[in-house]
Amino acid sequence: NTMKKHILPVTLGLFGLMSGPLLAQDATTAAADAVTYATASDISYILNTLLFLIGGFLVMWMAAGFAMLEAGLVRTKNVSMQCLKNISLFSVAGIMFWLVGYNLMYEGVDGGFMGTPLPKDIPAPGDDSGDYAAASDWFFQMVFCATTASIVSGTMAERIKFWPFIIFTTILTGILYPITGSWEWGAGWLDAKGFSDFAGSTLVHSVGGWAALAGALILGARKGKYAADGRVIPLPGSSMPLATLGTFILWLGWFGFNGASQLAMGTIEDASSISRIFANTNIAAAAGVVTVVILTQILYKRMDISMALNGALAGLVSITAEPLMPNLFQAAFIGAIGGVIVVFVVPLLDKLKIDDVVGAIPVHLIAGIWGTLIVPLTNSDATYGIQLLGVVAIGAFTFIASAAIWYGLKATIGIRVSDAEEAMGLDKVEVGVEAYPEFGQGSARL
Amino acid sequence: NTMKKHILPVTLGLFGLMSGPLLAQDATTAAADAVTYATASDISYILNTLLFLIGGFLVMWMAAGFAMLEAGLVRTKNVSMQCLKNISLFSVAGIMFWLVGYNLMYEGVDGGFMGTPLPKDIPAPGDDSGDYAAASDWFFQMVFCATTASIVSGTMAERIKFWPFIIFTTILTGILYPITGSWEWGAGWLDAKGFSDFAGSTLVHSVGGWAALAGALILGARKGKYAADGRVIPLPGSSMPLATLGTFILWLGWFGFNGASQLAMGTIEDASSISRIFANTNIAAAAGVVTVVILTQILYKRMDISMALNGALAGLVSITAEPLMPNLFQAAFIGAIGGVIVVFVVPLLDKLKIDDVVGAIPVHLIAGIWGTLIVPLTNSDATYGIQLLGVVAIGAFTFIASAAIWYGLKATIGIRVSDAEEAMGLDKVEVGVEAYPEFGQGSARL
Amino acid sequence: NTMKKHILPVTLGLFGLMSGPLLAQDATTAAADAVTYATASDISYILNTLLFLIGGFLVMWMAAGFAMLEAGLVRTKNVSMQCLKNISLFSVAGIMFWLVGYNLMYEGVDGGFMGTPLPKDIPAPGDDSGDYAAASDWFFQMVFCATTASIVSGTMAERIKFWPFIIFTTILTGILYPITGSWEWGAGWLDAKGFSDFAGSTLVHSVGGWAALAGALILGARKGKYAADGRVIPLPGSSMPLATLGTFILWLGWFGFNGASQLAMGTIEDASSISRIFANTNIAAAAGVVTVVILTQILYKRMDISMALNGALAGLVSITAEPLMPNLFQAAFIGAIGGVIVVFVVPLLDKLKIDDVVGAIPVHLIAGIWGTLIVPLTNSDATYGIQLLGVVAIGAFTFIASAAIWYGLKATIGIRVSDAEEAMGLDKVEVGVEAYPEFGQGSARL
């Protein structure tokens, strides 16, 4: 039951075990002036903070990864809109997680169901206390919140209006994500029960996935995706290299996502743990890719680049709930199953006529559930029952709350563009700037 | 009056306050052999250097951000050229800031108007002294210089010839930027007066903006941009996802730009300050985006992705002069005004027929002025009068010197391609390689 | 004769020289409880590990750089395939360097010709010993191995089948690269002789280049590249901005590649060395670009963006064998010759009808040889004779072994698509997803 918030006192443990230098009453004061020694707690503070900042900027970079992945997987006529949604959601997440979210997630949860929804205050540098800089912690937690919102934008692309999406994002990042987050990382009731989700297979990825699934069901599929006779019509994305770039960005950012979730770098054991997390994270992603490539070759006699990319992401999501305890064989196994999930759940969703433009539901929701449920395999502090409880509780809350919000938005301002607008593309309707004005048959001069 | 160059003696302050371990004359030597302790100054040196290196590679990455932003905002027929200009200017900046710029900016300025234009020498590792590695400092300062040149290339895109642009870049990065930089970060006369520009709203962004403005005025607008009847003809950029990618890269890089401008990471207070800077930087950018999106919706009933991207950048530029002292509300306010500047200055420049291809003048020059002037709101060491003095002095010097150079280039080798060449696109004229040879109506086979 | 593997004992040197605090028998124990001091070895361990992780994620990011460079330099019809190859090879490299490669390269080489091909085991965090975390070292070395494979994929693009390429990658990353790597970085026979290759001009770049050259010779040129009358037909790449992005990514990643090859960050001297490496690396790349731009202007009266990009890469490869010892003038010279190599070797290969799609052979093989041979200019521990021996031995082994594997693959499963398939493009034949389905004349609806 890792808690994201507090740095474990063990940070100073290793140092504490050593016999520190003693103050000798009869020592020469002059000698002391010549050389001062660093205290373990100061250095831990600095290194912990540095870990949050490096991890934080790597996860921030994932916002660009989602933007590129989604820009590459939607059609030309909706690319500008997808870019706009991604930079907007990252901005909204930053503001909401400051104004409401952070303290709702972390302040005074005390085994309960939520904290206190007040703006996060950053102390003046001289007044900062604790085991790391408060602002570095805020920054690191904020980019996780933003990741959750990024997941939603992909699934619902190409037909949802801008403003209802932004309103949902505001609520998701300010209220929904922080509430379920507080249950575990805020030391709430799930944490007290022993639920374990190291870096957020459930708290981040599945939460985003549940919100996306609720939205996709209420929003409906894109026009032309499912023919009257039941056939699935491929609506291929506009740019595979951008989707590939996005995936590599996400893979890179994931080292910060999982690695810095160790939350401390002041001891040998922490540094060793972070390194092990890097290795496991990479092996899981690699296993996801290799699994998808082999399976698609066997099943379809060809490969599919977008499936291979999603294989990497599913491997990454799968290992996120427990990237520390597995050995490399276990990490490879966990990631490989993520790849299997992609290969089988993508067509399954199409059978169910759930139109998930970028495959976020298999990658983030289903692989997130898988990763969370398998934690007890390698972490003896976790139990399958409690893991299932966490998956169900967080899933039920997020799905129901999201569905209620989507319904509310649908009933009031509407969430979907008209059929004519959808055919024309969101770029012309709402953005007014085409993504590729000089080429692209799906697009044309305004 | 922060000086970029010297690490403040406070670096060792916190350690100094603690009672260091004393040398006991009667202690057991054997015990001392068993465990050696780290000295605070060694650790500070390493952490300060690490901060420069991490900050430096993040700001170096901004060169790619500018390249992608500009490649996305110019038309297809000029994209290869824009890429070539960006990699060339980064290279030229690196060489000039080594051969001339660094010492011109930092060596022996002593309250004056410039330093000594000699090549920067990197000491052998064993000989390095001071509070950080000399080469890490050079690297960090060099990428700031390169940023300044990147700003110019965007404004003047699509009609300026390659070589005059490179000659200007050579002078800007070797001489102009270092001279005004020396006034403040080199501990020159403006620093002595109490001017404050933490990470370079004026010294980097406005200097680039002034040079770009002088160039744009002398170069003239692109053919077809302003109709005879005064209408403004949109010349939409070739790729919004690349422009979006560029903006995300810049946003990421800005954490290094502002954060590492703290210049030290060896104390708790430094680590706390860097973290606070990260938070303020992110909130200012987010506020810039949200402001632009809301304003464009109100004013134009639609959003504009390129304006939203520039909103992020303007928020970032605005907070750059003082990213440490504001609280998050103040940071949001400062960034939001940056967004307002974008919405109102972009059309204003068009009214004045100043053709700024990527919006660098509102983003870097005007938001840079705003950010510099508002410093006294949160930093009581700064005064509005001295801030204005700095803005005017640096602006006047850069604008006049740049204009003189642009005029000189225009009168000698010429700075603009012919109308026929401009219509054909710079890629065919000077680069010989089209950006997208297989598609793009603006482009065609050579 | 730097060895990549072991952290030099000098890591603790500087600390050791200082008189550590002594344990006073009569000191007050209470005082000791109040303040604990950090031990130098703990801090070194953490900082060394951090260096590997930061350097490692920067080099991992180079995988995206190669993907974008190659996606930009192949034609539209082969872009999806190039993306698939790049994410697949990075995955395969990660798995093979875990299952076989790492220990084959580093375990028990002892002056010999190879180590022990067993899976790398990551110790539990509490059991990690040594001067850095074992997993951080594995991660850092793994991304170098992956880089080698990335080099091959570019040269052989647009006509090689997916599966033979993957099989070759499996052998290259699991066996070939680790064997020659063991000779030097694994403390094998070449290291014993005094060969010097700091960050891998030969061990990484030339090895990739030799494997690519062998493959290109056996695979043959693309159809239509060399006309019957001997003319060279340009087959321009699909996207110059993606190629530019790829180059900037590689440039950024190279700071990790060369900088973190210092292998330690626990002392002032290490931090200073890493910084000097950053500066030299940047200057070499910049000199490569400037040299290419000037030379192409003189020789061809125009510039070539893809040559300029390769100039940066050749400068980077050239400095990689010895990025620490040169001063900045020497670094500029070494990088500039890299640029010269690009300008003259690219057309030379075309004369020899060796079809190297992205220019990897001049950039990685020839500039890698140059960089390795010039080491003695600045590093007095190296000799020209031994450097030549290393270049020849590693080249001969890699070229012959690669050729044998390529021949074996050709004779069995075949390595090349049919002429009709090559004309159609690999995306349709093997990937089933076009890169840009809505535009691009080279591509069309499936």
CSV table of C-alpha atoms in Angstrom, one decimal, chain C residues 74-396:
chain,number,residue,atom,x,y,z
C,74,VAL,CA,12.0,7.4,-46.8
C,75,ARG,CA,9.2,7.8,-49.3
C,76,THR,CA,5.6,8.0,-48.2
C,77,LYS,CA,4.9,4.5,-49.1
C,78,ASN,CA,7.4,3.0,-46.7
C,79,VAL,CA,6.9,5.3,-43.7
C,80,SER,CA,4.7,3.1,-41.6
C,81,MET,CA,7.1,0.2,-42.1
C,82,GLN,CA,10.0,2.4,-41.0
C,83,CYS,CA,8.1,3.3,-37.9
C,84,LEU,CA,7.3,-0.3,-37.2
C,85,LYS,CA,10.9,-1.4,-37.7
C,86,ASN,CA,12.1,1.3,-35.3
C,87,ILE,CA,9.8,0.6,-32.4
C,88,SER,CA,10.3,-3.2,-33.0
C,89,LEU,CA,14.1,-3.0,-33.0
C,90,PHE,CA,14.2,-1.0,-29.8
C,91,SER,CA,12.0,-3.6,-28.2
C,92,VAL,CA,14.0,-6.5,-29.5
C,93,ALA,CA,17.3,-4.8,-28.4
C,94,GLY,CA,15.9,-4.4,-24.9
C,95,ILE,CA,14.9,-8.0,-24.6
C,96,MET,CA,18.0,-9.5,-26.2
C,97,PHE,CA,20.4,-7.3,-24.2
C,98,TRP,CA,18.7,-8.6,-21.1
C,99,LEU,CA,18.5,-12.3,-22.1
C,100,VAL,CA,21.9,-12.7,-23.6
C,101,GLY,CA,23.8,-9.5,-24.4
C,102,TYR,CA,24.7,-7.8,-21.2
C,103,ASN,CA,26.5,-10.7,-19.6
C,104,LEU,CA,28.0,-11.7,-22.9
C,105,MET,CA,29.5,-8.2,-23.0
C,106,TYR,CA,30.5,-7.7,-19.4
C,107,GLU,CA,30.5,-10.9,-17.3
C,108,GLY,CA,33.9,-12.6,-17.0
C,109,VAL,CA,35.5,-11.3,-20.2
C,110,ASP,CA,38.8,-10.9,-18.4
C,111,GLY,CA,40.9,-9.8,-21.3
C,112,GLY,CA,39.3,-12.3,-23.7
C,113,PHE,CA,36.9,-12.3,-26.6
C,114,MET,CA,33.5,-12.6,-25.0
C,115,GLY,CA,31.7,-13.0,-21.7
C,116,THR,CA,28.9,-15.3,-20.5
C,117,PRO,CA,25.6,-15.3,-22.4
C,118,LEU,CA,23.2,-15.5,-19.5
C,119,PRO,CA,20.2,-13.3,-18.6
C,120,LYS,CA,21.1,-10.3,-16.6
C,121,ASP,CA,19.7,-10.5,-13.2
C,122,ILE,CA,18.7,-7.3,-11.3
C,123,PRO,CA,19.3,-7.6,-7.6
C,124,ALA,CA,16.6,-6.7,-5.1
C,125,PRO,CA,17.0,-3.0,-4.1
C,126,GLY,CA,18.2,-3.9,-0.6
C,127,ASP,CA,20.9,-6.2,-2.1
C,128,ASP,CA,22.3,-3.9,-4.6
C,129,SER,CA,26.0,-3.2,-4.1
C,130,GLY,CA,28.8,-1.6,-5.9
C,131,ASP,CA,29.2,2.0,-6.9
C,132,TYR,CA,25.9,2.4,-8.7
C,133,ALA,CA,22.6,0.5,-9.1
C,134,ALA,CA,23.0,-2.6,-11.3
C,135,ALA,CA,19.8,-1.9,-13.2
C,136,SER,CA,20.8,1.7,-14.0
C,137,ASP,CA,24.0,0.3,-15.6
C,138,TRP,CA,22.0,-2.3,-17.5
C,139,PHE,CA,19.5,0.4,-18.7
C,140,PHE,CA,22.3,2.7,-19.9
C,141,GLN,CA,24.2,0.0,-21.7
C,142,MET,CA,21.0,-1.4,-23.3
C,143,VAL,CA,20.2,1.8,-25.0
C,144,PHE,CA,23.6,1.9,-26.6
C,145,CYS,CA,23.0,-1.6,-28.0
C,146,ALA,CA,19.6,-0.4,-29.4
C,147,THR,CA,21.4,2.6,-31.0
C,148,THR,CA,23.5,0.2,-33.0
C,149,ALA,CA,20.4,-1.5,-34.4
C,150,SER,CA,18.8,1.8,-35.3
C,151,ILE,CA,21.7,2.6,-37.5
C,152,VAL,CA,21.1,-0.5,-39.6
C,153,SER,CA,17.4,0.1,-40.2
C,154,GLY,CA,18.0,3.4,-42.0
C,155,THR,CA,20.5,2.2,-44.6
C,156,MET,CA,18.4,-0.8,-45.7
C,157,ALA,CA,15.0,0.9,-45.7
C,158,GLU,CA,12.4,0.7,-48.5
C,159,ARG,CA,13.2,-2.8,-49.7
C,160,ILE,CA,14.1,-5.1,-46.9
C,161,LYS,CA,11.4,-7.4,-45.5
C,162,PHE,CA,10.3,-7.0,-41.9
C,163,TRP,CA,11.1,-10.4,-40.5
C,164,PRO,CA,14.6,-10.9,-41.8
C,165,PHE,CA,15.4,-7.4,-40.5
C,166,ILE,CA,14.1,-8.4,-37.1
C,167,ILE,CA,16.0,-11.7,-37.1
C,168,PHE,CA,19.2,-9.8,-37.9
C,169,THR,CA,18.5,-7.3,-35.2
C,170,THR,CA,18.0,-10.1,-32.7
C,171,ILE,CA,21.4,-11.5,-33.5
C,172,LEU,CA,23.1,-8.1,-33.7
C,173,THR,CA,21.8,-6.9,-30.4
C,174,GLY,CA,22.1,-10.3,-28.6
C,175,ILE,CA,25.4,-11.5,-30.0
C,176,LEU,CA,27.4,-9.3,-32.4
C,177,TYR,CA,27.3,-6.0,-30.6
C,178,PRO,CA,28.0,-7.6,-27.2
C,179,ILE,CA,31.0,-9.6,-28.5
C,180,THR,CA,32.9,-6.6,-30.0
C,181,GLY,CA,31.7,-4.6,-27.1
C,182,SER,CA,33.3,-7.1,-24.7
C,183,TRP,CA,36.6,-6.6,-26.3
C,184,GLU,CA,36.8,-3.0,-25.1
C,185,TRP,CA,34.1,-2.0,-22.6
C,186,GLY,CA,33.9,-5.5,-21.1
C,187,ALA,CA,37.7,-5.2,-20.4
C,188,GLY,CA,38.6,-7.7,-23.1
C,189,TRP,CA,41.6,-8.1,-25.3
C,190,LEU,CA,41.4,-4.7,-27.1
C,191,ASP,CA,41.1,-2.9,-23.8
C,192,ALA,CA,44.1,-4.7,-22.6
C,193,LYS,CA,46.0,-3.5,-25.6
C,194,GLY,CA,45.1,0.1,-24.9
C,195,PHE,CA,42.4,0.8,-27.4
C,196,SER,CA,40.4,3.8,-26.6
C,197,ASP,CA,36.7,4.5,-27.5
C,198,PHE,CA,35.2,6.6,-24.9
C,199,ALA,CA,31.5,6.5,-25.9
C,200,GLY,CA,31.5,4.3,-28.9
C,201,SER,CA,32.5,5.9,-32.3
C,202,THR,CA,33.6,2.4,-33.2
C,203,LEU,CA,31.8,0.1,-30.7
C,204,VAL,CA,28.4,1.5,-31.4
C,205,HIS,CA,28.4,3.7,-34.5
C,206,SER,CA,30.9,1.8,-36.7
C,207,VAL,CA,29.5,-1.5,-35.7
C,208,GLY,CA,26.1,-0.4,-36.8
C,209,GLY,CA,27.7,1.0,-40.0
C,210,TRP,CA,29.5,-2.2,-40.8
C,211,ALA,CA,26.4,-4.2,-40.3
C,212,ALA,CA,24.5,-1.8,-42.5
C,213,LEU,CA,27.2,-1.8,-45.2
C,214,ALA,CA,27.2,-5.6,-45.4
C,215,GLY,CA,23.4,-5.6,-45.6
C,216,ALA,CA,23.3,-2.9,-48.3
C,217,LEU,CA,25.8,-4.8,-50.5
C,218,ILE,CA,23.9,-8.0,-50.2
C,219,LEU,CA,20.5,-6.5,-50.4
C,220,GLY,CA,21.2,-4.3,-53.4
C,221,ALA,CA,20.0,-0.8,-54.3
C,222,ARG,CA,16.4,0.3,-54.5
C,223,LYS,CA,14.8,-0.1,-57.9
C,224,GLY,CA,15.2,3.1,-59.8
C,225,LYS,CA,18.0,4.5,-57.8
C,226,TYR,CA,20.7,4.0,-60.3
C,227,ALA,CA,19.7,4.3,-64.0
C,228,ALA,CA,21.2,2.0,-66.6
C,229,ASP,CA,23.3,4.9,-67.9
C,230,GLY,CA,24.9,5.3,-64.5
C,231,ARG,CA,22.9,8.4,-63.4
C,232,VAL,CA,21.8,8.6,-59.8
C,233,ILE,CA,18.1,9.3,-59.5
C,234,PRO,CA,17.2,11.2,-56.3
C,235,LEU,CA,14.4,9.5,-54.4
C,236,PRO,CA,13.6,12.3,-52.0
C,237,GLY,CA,12.4,11.6,-48.5
C,238,SER,CA,8.8,12.3,-47.5
C,239,SER,CA,9.2,14.8,-44.8
C,240,MET,CA,12.1,17.1,-44.1
C,241,PRO,CA,10.6,18.5,-40.9
C,242,LEU,CA,10.5,15.0,-39.4
C,243,ALA,CA,14.1,14.4,-40.5
C,244,THR,CA,15.0,17.6,-38.8
C,245,LEU,CA,13.1,16.7,-35.7
C,246,GLY,CA,14.9,13.4,-35.6
C,247,THR,CA,18.3,15.1,-35.9
C,248,PHE,CA,17.5,17.5,-33.0
C,249,ILE,CA,16.4,14.5,-30.9
C,250,LEU,CA,19.7,12.7,-31.7
C,251,TRP,CA,21.7,15.8,-30.9
C,252,LEU,CA,19.9,16.1,-27.5
C,253,GLY,CA,20.3,12.4,-26.8
C,254,TRP,CA,24.0,12.6,-27.5
C,255,PHE,CA,24.6,14.6,-24.4
C,256,GLY,CA,23.5,11.5,-22.5
C,257,PHE,CA,25.4,9.3,-24.9
C,258,ASN,CA,28.7,11.0,-24.4
C,259,GLY,CA,28.2,12.8,-21.1
C,260,ALA,CA,27.0,9.8,-19.1
C,261,SER,CA,29.8,7.7,-20.6
C,262,GLN,CA,31.9,9.4,-18.0
C,263,LEU,CA,30.2,6.7,-15.8
C,264,ALA,CA,30.4,8.6,-12.6
C,265,MET,CA,29.2,11.8,-11.1
C,266,GLY,CA,30.2,11.5,-7.5
C,267,THR,CA,33.2,13.9,-7.5
C,268,ILE,CA,34.0,17.4,-8.7
C,269,GLU,CA,36.2,16.0,-11.3
C,270,ASP,CA,33.5,13.8,-12.7
C,271,ALA,CA,31.0,16.6,-12.8
C,272,SER,CA,33.6,18.8,-14.5
C,273,SER,CA,34.4,16.1,-17.1
C,274,ILE,CA,30.7,15.6,-17.9
C,275,SER,CA,30.3,19.3,-18.5
C,276,ARG,CA,33.4,19.5,-20.7
C,277,ILE,CA,32.0,16.5,-22.7
C,278,PHE,CA,28.7,18.4,-23.2
C,279,ALA,CA,30.6,21.4,-24.5
C,280,ASN,CA,32.8,19.4,-26.9
C,281,THR,CA,29.8,17.4,-28.1
C,282,ASN,CA,27.9,20.5,-29.0
C,283,ILE,CA,30.8,22.2,-30.7
C,284,ALA,CA,31.5,19.2,-32.8
C,285,ALA,CA,27.9,18.9,-34.0
C,286,ALA,CA,27.8,22.7,-34.7
C,287,ALA,CA,31.1,22.5,-36.6
C,288,GLY,CA,29.7,19.6,-38.7
C,289,VAL,CA,26.6,21.6,-39.7
C,290,VAL,CA,28.5,24.8,-40.5
C,291,THR,CA,31.1,22.8,-42.5
C,292,VAL,CA,28.4,21.1,-44.6
C,293,VAL,CA,26.4,24.2,-45.2
C,294,ILE,CA,29.5,26.2,-46.4
C,295,LEU,CA,30.8,23.3,-48.5
C,296,THR,CA,27.5,22.6,-50.2
C,297,GLN,CA,27.1,26.3,-51.0
C,298,ILE,CA,30.5,26.4,-52.5
C,299,LEU,CA,30.3,23.1,-54.4
C,300,TYR,CA,26.7,23.1,-55.5
C,301,LYS,CA,25.6,26.7,-55.1
C,302,ARG,CA,22.8,25.6,-52.9
C,303,MET,CA,22.3,23.9,-49.5
C,304,ASP,CA,20.8,20.6,-48.9
C,305,ILE,CA,18.9,20.1,-45.7
C,306,SER,CA,19.4,16.4,-45.4
C,307,MET,CA,23.2,16.9,-45.8
C,308,ALA,CA,23.2,19.6,-43.2
C,309,LEU,CA,21.4,17.3,-40.8
C,310,ASN,CA,23.9,14.5,-41.5
C,311,GLY,CA,26.6,17.1,-40.9
C,312,ALA,CA,25.4,17.4,-37.3
C,313,LEU,CA,25.2,13.7,-36.9
C,314,ALA,CA,28.7,13.1,-38.4
C,315,GLY,CA,30.1,15.8,-36.1
C,316,LEU,CA,28.5,14.0,-33.2
C,317,VAL,CA,29.8,10.6,-34.2
C,318,SER,CA,33.3,12.0,-34.7
C,319,ILE,CA,33.6,13.4,-31.2
C,320,THR,CA,32.2,10.3,-29.6
C,321,ALA,CA,35.4,8.3,-29.4
C,322,GLU,CA,37.0,11.0,-27.3
C,323,PRO,CA,34.7,13.8,-26.1
C,324,LEU,CA,36.6,14.6,-23.0
C,325,MET,CA,40.2,15.4,-23.8
C,326,PRO,CA,39.9,17.8,-26.8
C,327,ASN,CA,39.7,21.5,-26.1
C,328,LEU,CA,37.0,23.4,-28.0
C,329,PHE,CA,39.1,24.2,-31.0
C,330,GLN,CA,40.1,20.5,-31.3
C,331,ALA,CA,36.4,19.5,-30.9
C,332,ALA,CA,35.4,21.9,-33.6
C,333,PHE,CA,38.1,20.5,-35.9
C,334,ILE,CA,37.1,16.9,-35.3
C,335,GLY,CA,33.4,17.7,-35.9
C,336,ALA,CA,34.2,19.7,-39.0
C,337,ILE,CA,36.0,16.8,-40.6
C,338,GLY,CA,32.9,14.8,-39.9
C,339,GLY,CA,31.0,17.3,-42.0
C,340,VAL,CA,33.6,17.0,-44.8
C,341,ILE,CA,33.1,13.3,-44.7
C,342,VAL,CA,29.4,13.7,-45.3
C,343,VAL,CA,29.8,16.0,-48.3
C,344,PHE,CA,32.3,13.7,-50.0
C,345,VAL,CA,31.3,10.2,-49.0
C,346,VAL,CA,27.5,10.5,-49.8
C,347,PRO,CA,28.2,11.0,-53.5
C,348,LEU,CA,31.0,8.5,-53.4
C,349,LEU,CA,28.7,5.7,-52.2
C,350,ASP,CA,26.3,6.6,-55.0
C,351,LYS,CA,29.2,6.2,-57.4
C,352,LEU,CA,29.8,2.7,-56.0
C,353,LYS,CA,26.1,2.1,-56.3
C,354,ILE,CA,25.8,1.4,-52.6
C,355,ASP,CA,22.3,2.6,-51.8
C,356,ASP,CA,22.3,4.0,-48.2
C,357,VAL,CA,18.8,5.5,-47.8
C,358,VAL,CA,19.6,7.9,-44.9
C,359,GLY,CA,23.3,8.3,-45.2
C,360,ALA,CA,24.1,6.1,-42.2
C,361,ILE,CA,27.3,4.8,-43.7
C,362,PRO,CA,29.1,8.1,-44.0
C,363,VAL,CA,27.7,9.4,-40.8
C,364,HIS,CA,28.1,6.3,-38.5
C,365,LEU,CA,30.8,4.2,-40.2
C,366,ILE,CA,33.2,6.6,-41.8
C,367,ALA,CA,32.9,9.4,-39.3
C,368,GLY,CA,33.1,6.7,-36.6
C,369,ILE,CA,36.4,5.5,-38.0
C,370,TRP,CA,37.6,9.1,-38.3
C,371,GLY,CA,36.7,9.8,-34.7
C,372,THR,CA,38.4,6.6,-33.4
C,373,LEU,CA,41.6,7.2,-35.4
C,374,ILE,CA,42.0,10.8,-34.2
C,375,VAL,CA,41.8,10.0,-30.5
C,376,PRO,CA,45.6,10.0,-30.0
C,377,LEU,CA,45.7,13.7,-31.1
C,378,THR,CA,44.2,14.7,-27.8
C,379,ASN,CA,44.6,11.6,-25.6
C,380,SER,CA,48.2,10.6,-25.0
C,381,ASP,CA,47.2,7.2,-23.6
C,382,ALA,CA,46.0,6.1,-27.1
C,383,THR,CA,48.2,5.3,-30.1
C,384,TYR,CA,47.4,5.5,-33.7
C,385,GLY,CA,48.5,1.9,-34.2
C,386,ILE,CA,46.2,0.4,-31.6
C,387,GLN,CA,43.3,2.6,-32.7
C,388,LEU,CA,43.7,1.3,-36.2
C,389,LEU,CA,43.9,-2.2,-34.9
C,390,GLY,CA,40.7,-1.8,-33.0
C,391,VAL,CA,38.9,-0.3,-36.1
C,392,VAL,CA,40.1,-3.1,-38.3
C,393,ALA,CA,39.4,-5.9,-35.8
C,394,ILE,CA,36.0,-4.8,-34.9
C,395,GLY,CA,35.2,-3.8,-38.5
C,396,ALA,CA,36.3,-7.2,-39.9
